[in-house]
Amino acid sequence: MMKHILFALTILPSTSFAEALPPLNCAGSAPDWTLQIGSETAQFQFQRESEMTIPHQTSAEGQEWPQALTLISRNDTAIAIIDKRTCGTAPYTAEVLTQRGQTPILLTGCCAVTE
């Protein structure tokens, strides 16, 4: 089902952001995961490492935040939702919806701007 949702998102037109995302380093624990977000690519590490493209980005309807990114690689797909809310000492929160086999997985964590 997740692959069907991601396919539907990939055929939607891209929407420009009112505020562009800077490059981000995101991470969470229990379970451990990381996501480095660039302008057109991302590197996702959860149980395996995936180099991903970001074919589409959009913000919430009529809002600047949160912003959603479609992430696609040969073996993995994910949707990352980034919100401009303080998370510990980081300025952004992240929620990543992915799957392993038929099992959907929701990961949560924080994002800092890449320096």
mmCIF file of C-alpha atoms in Angstrom:
data_model
loop_
_atom_site.group_PDB
_atom_site.id
_atom_site.type_symbol
_atom_site.label_atom_id
_atom_site.label_comp_id
_atom_site.label_asym_id
_atom_site.label_seq_id
_atom_site.Cartn_x
_atom_site.Cartn_y
_atom_site.Cartn_z
ATOM 1 C CA MET A 1 0.000 0.000 0.000
ATOM 2 C CA MET A 2 2.847 2.400 0.857
ATOM 3 C CA LYS A 3 4.301 1.965 -2.640
ATOM 4 C CA HIS A 4 0.893 2.912 -4.127
ATOM 5 C CA ILE A 5 0.779 6.067 -1.993
ATOM 6 C CA LEU A 6 4.323 6.991 -2.978
ATOM 7 C CA PHE A 7 3.567 6.365 -6.658
ATOM 8 C CA ALA A 8 0.555 8.671 -6.421
ATOM 9 C CA LEU A 9 2.755 11.340 -4.835
ATOM 10 C CA THR A 10 5.361 11.030 -7.579
ATOM 11 C CA ILE A 11 2.860 11.880 -10.303
ATOM 12 C CA LEU A 12 1.630 15.023 -8.549
ATOM 13 C CA PRO A 13 3.192 18.293 -9.686
ATOM 14 C CA SER A 14 5.827 19.806 -7.423
ATOM 15 C CA THR A 15 4.794 22.801 -5.373
ATOM 16 C CA SER A 16 7.248 25.537 -4.555
ATOM 17 C CA PHE A 17 7.912 26.345 -0.962
ATOM 18 C CA ALA A 18 7.301 29.709 0.564
ATOM 19 C CA GLU A 19 10.488 28.947 2.520
ATOM 20 C CA ALA A 20 13.014 26.497 1.051
ATOM 21 C CA LEU A 21 14.418 23.794 3.303
ATOM 22 C CA PRO A 22 18.115 24.154 4.073
ATOM 23 C CA PRO A 23 20.305 21.015 3.926
ATOM 24 C CA LEU A 24 19.419 19.009 7.046
ATOM 25 C CA ASN A 25 20.855 16.205 9.182
ATOM 26 C CA CYS A 26 17.995 14.337 10.841
ATOM 27 C CA ALA A 27 18.175 11.488 13.347
ATOM 28 C CA GLY A 28 16.128 9.533 15.818
ATOM 29 C CA SER A 29 16.571 6.715 18.306
ATOM 30 C CA ALA A 30 14.657 3.671 19.559
ATOM 31 C CA PRO A 31 15.076 2.625 16.757
ATOM 32 C CA ASP A 32 18.182 4.398 15.470
ATOM 33 C CA TRP A 33 17.955 6.079 12.064
ATOM 34 C CA THR A 34 19.505 8.996 10.170
ATOM 35 C CA LEU A 35 18.477 11.059 7.171
ATOM 36 C CA GLN A 36 20.676 13.632 5.427
ATOM 37 C CA ILE A 37 18.597 15.879 3.186
ATOM 38 C CA GLY A 38 20.096 17.891 0.324
ATOM 39 C CA SER A 39 18.375 19.898 -2.391
ATOM 40 C CA GLU A 40 17.671 16.938 -4.726
ATOM 41 C CA THR A 41 19.039 13.869 -2.922
ATOM 42 C CA ALA A 42 18.992 12.271 0.512
ATOM 43 C CA GLN A 43 20.834 9.524 2.338
ATOM 44 C CA PHE A 44 18.613 7.382 4.579
ATOM 45 C CA GLN A 45 20.026 4.911 7.111
ATOM 46 C CA PHE A 46 17.579 2.540 8.809
ATOM 47 C CA GLN A 47 18.487 -1.146 8.912
ATOM 48 C CA ARG A 48 20.338 -0.475 5.626
ATOM 49 C CA GLU A 49 21.697 2.548 3.799
ATOM 50 C CA SER A 50 19.875 4.047 0.815
ATOM 51 C CA GLU A 51 20.889 6.823 -1.547
ATOM 52 C CA MET A 52 17.574 8.450 -2.442
ATOM 53 C CA THR A 53 16.283 11.055 -4.837
ATOM 54 C CA ILE A 54 13.767 13.714 -3.830
ATOM 55 C CA PRO A 55 11.459 14.011 -6.853
ATOM 56 C CA HIS A 56 8.765 16.031 -5.063
ATOM 57 C CA GLN A 57 8.484 18.468 -2.188
ATOM 58 C CA THR A 58 5.385 20.220 -0.991
ATOM 59 C CA SER A 59 4.083 22.097 2.020
ATOM 60 C CA ALA A 60 0.809 21.700 3.864
ATOM 61 C CA GLU A 61 -2.132 23.009 1.861
ATOM 62 C CA GLY A 62 -2.271 26.787 2.343
ATOM 63 C CA GLN A 63 0.602 26.710 4.881
ATOM 64 C CA GLU A 64 4.393 27.001 4.855
ATOM 65 C CA TRP A 65 4.833 24.163 7.390
ATOM 66 C CA PRO A 66 5.072 21.240 7.648
ATOM 67 C CA GLN A 67 6.856 20.290 4.428
ATOM 68 C CA ALA A 68 6.740 16.795 2.914
ATOM 69 C CA LEU A 69 9.406 15.157 0.748
ATOM 70 C CA THR A 70 8.965 12.038 -1.372
ATOM 71 C CA LEU A 71 12.131 9.904 -1.144
ATOM 72 C CA ILE A 72 12.811 7.145 -3.669
ATOM 73 C CA SER A 73 15.666 4.698 -4.205
ATOM 74 C CA ARG A 74 16.008 1.396 -5.997
ATOM 75 C CA ASN A 75 15.062 -0.608 -2.872
ATOM 76 C CA ASP A 76 13.347 1.864 -0.562
ATOM 77 C CA THR A 77 10.713 4.560 -0.536
ATOM 78 C CA ALA A 78 9.773 6.988 2.205
ATOM 79 C CA ILE A 79 7.880 10.157 2.943
ATOM 80 C CA ALA A 80 9.628 12.628 5.238
ATOM 81 C CA ILE A 81 7.587 15.306 6.971
ATOM 82 C CA ILE A 82 9.704 18.165 8.282
ATOM 83 C CA ASP A 83 8.216 20.758 10.610
ATOM 84 C CA LYS A 84 9.740 23.997 11.845
ATOM 85 C CA ARG A 85 9.330 23.215 15.545
ATOM 86 C CA THR A 86 12.068 23.081 18.144
ATOM 87 C CA CYS A 87 13.152 19.527 18.933
ATOM 88 C CA GLY A 88 15.588 19.502 21.849
ATOM 89 C CA THR A 89 18.276 21.897 20.614
ATOM 90 C CA ALA A 90 17.421 21.328 16.926
ATOM 91 C CA PRO A 91 15.146 23.756 15.025
ATOM 92 C CA TYR A 92 13.141 21.097 13.112
ATOM 93 C CA THR A 93 11.227 17.870 13.768
ATOM 94 C CA ALA A 94 11.091 14.931 11.372
ATOM 95 C CA GLU A 95 8.642 12.093 10.829
ATOM 96 C CA VAL A 96 9.619 9.452 8.281
ATOM 97 C CA LEU A 97 7.092 6.934 6.996
ATOM 98 C CA THR A 98 8.700 3.932 5.296
ATOM 99 C CA GLN A 99 8.218 0.168 5.275
ATOM 100 C CA ARG A 100 10.070 -3.112 5.474
ATOM 101 C CA GLY A 101 8.246 -5.735 3.426
ATOM 102 C CA GLN A 102 4.544 -5.260 4.163
ATOM 103 C CA THR A 103 5.186 -3.608 7.558
ATOM 104 C CA PRO A 104 4.738 0.183 7.692
ATOM 105 C CA ILE A 105 7.243 1.978 9.935
ATOM 106 C CA LEU A 106 6.948 5.489 11.374
ATOM 107 C CA LEU A 107 10.196 7.030 12.637
ATOM 108 C CA THR A 108 10.396 10.280 14.586
ATOM 109 C CA GLY A 109 13.331 12.532 15.375
ATOM 110 C CA CYS A 110 14.993 15.922 15.139
ATOM 111 C CA CYS A 111 16.814 17.809 12.364
ATOM 112 C CA ALA A 112 19.663 20.308 12.499
ATOM 113 C CA VAL A 113 20.908 22.475 9.648
ATOM 114 C CA THR A 114 24.003 21.022 7.944
ATOM 115 C CA GLU A 115 26.977 23.312 8.364
#
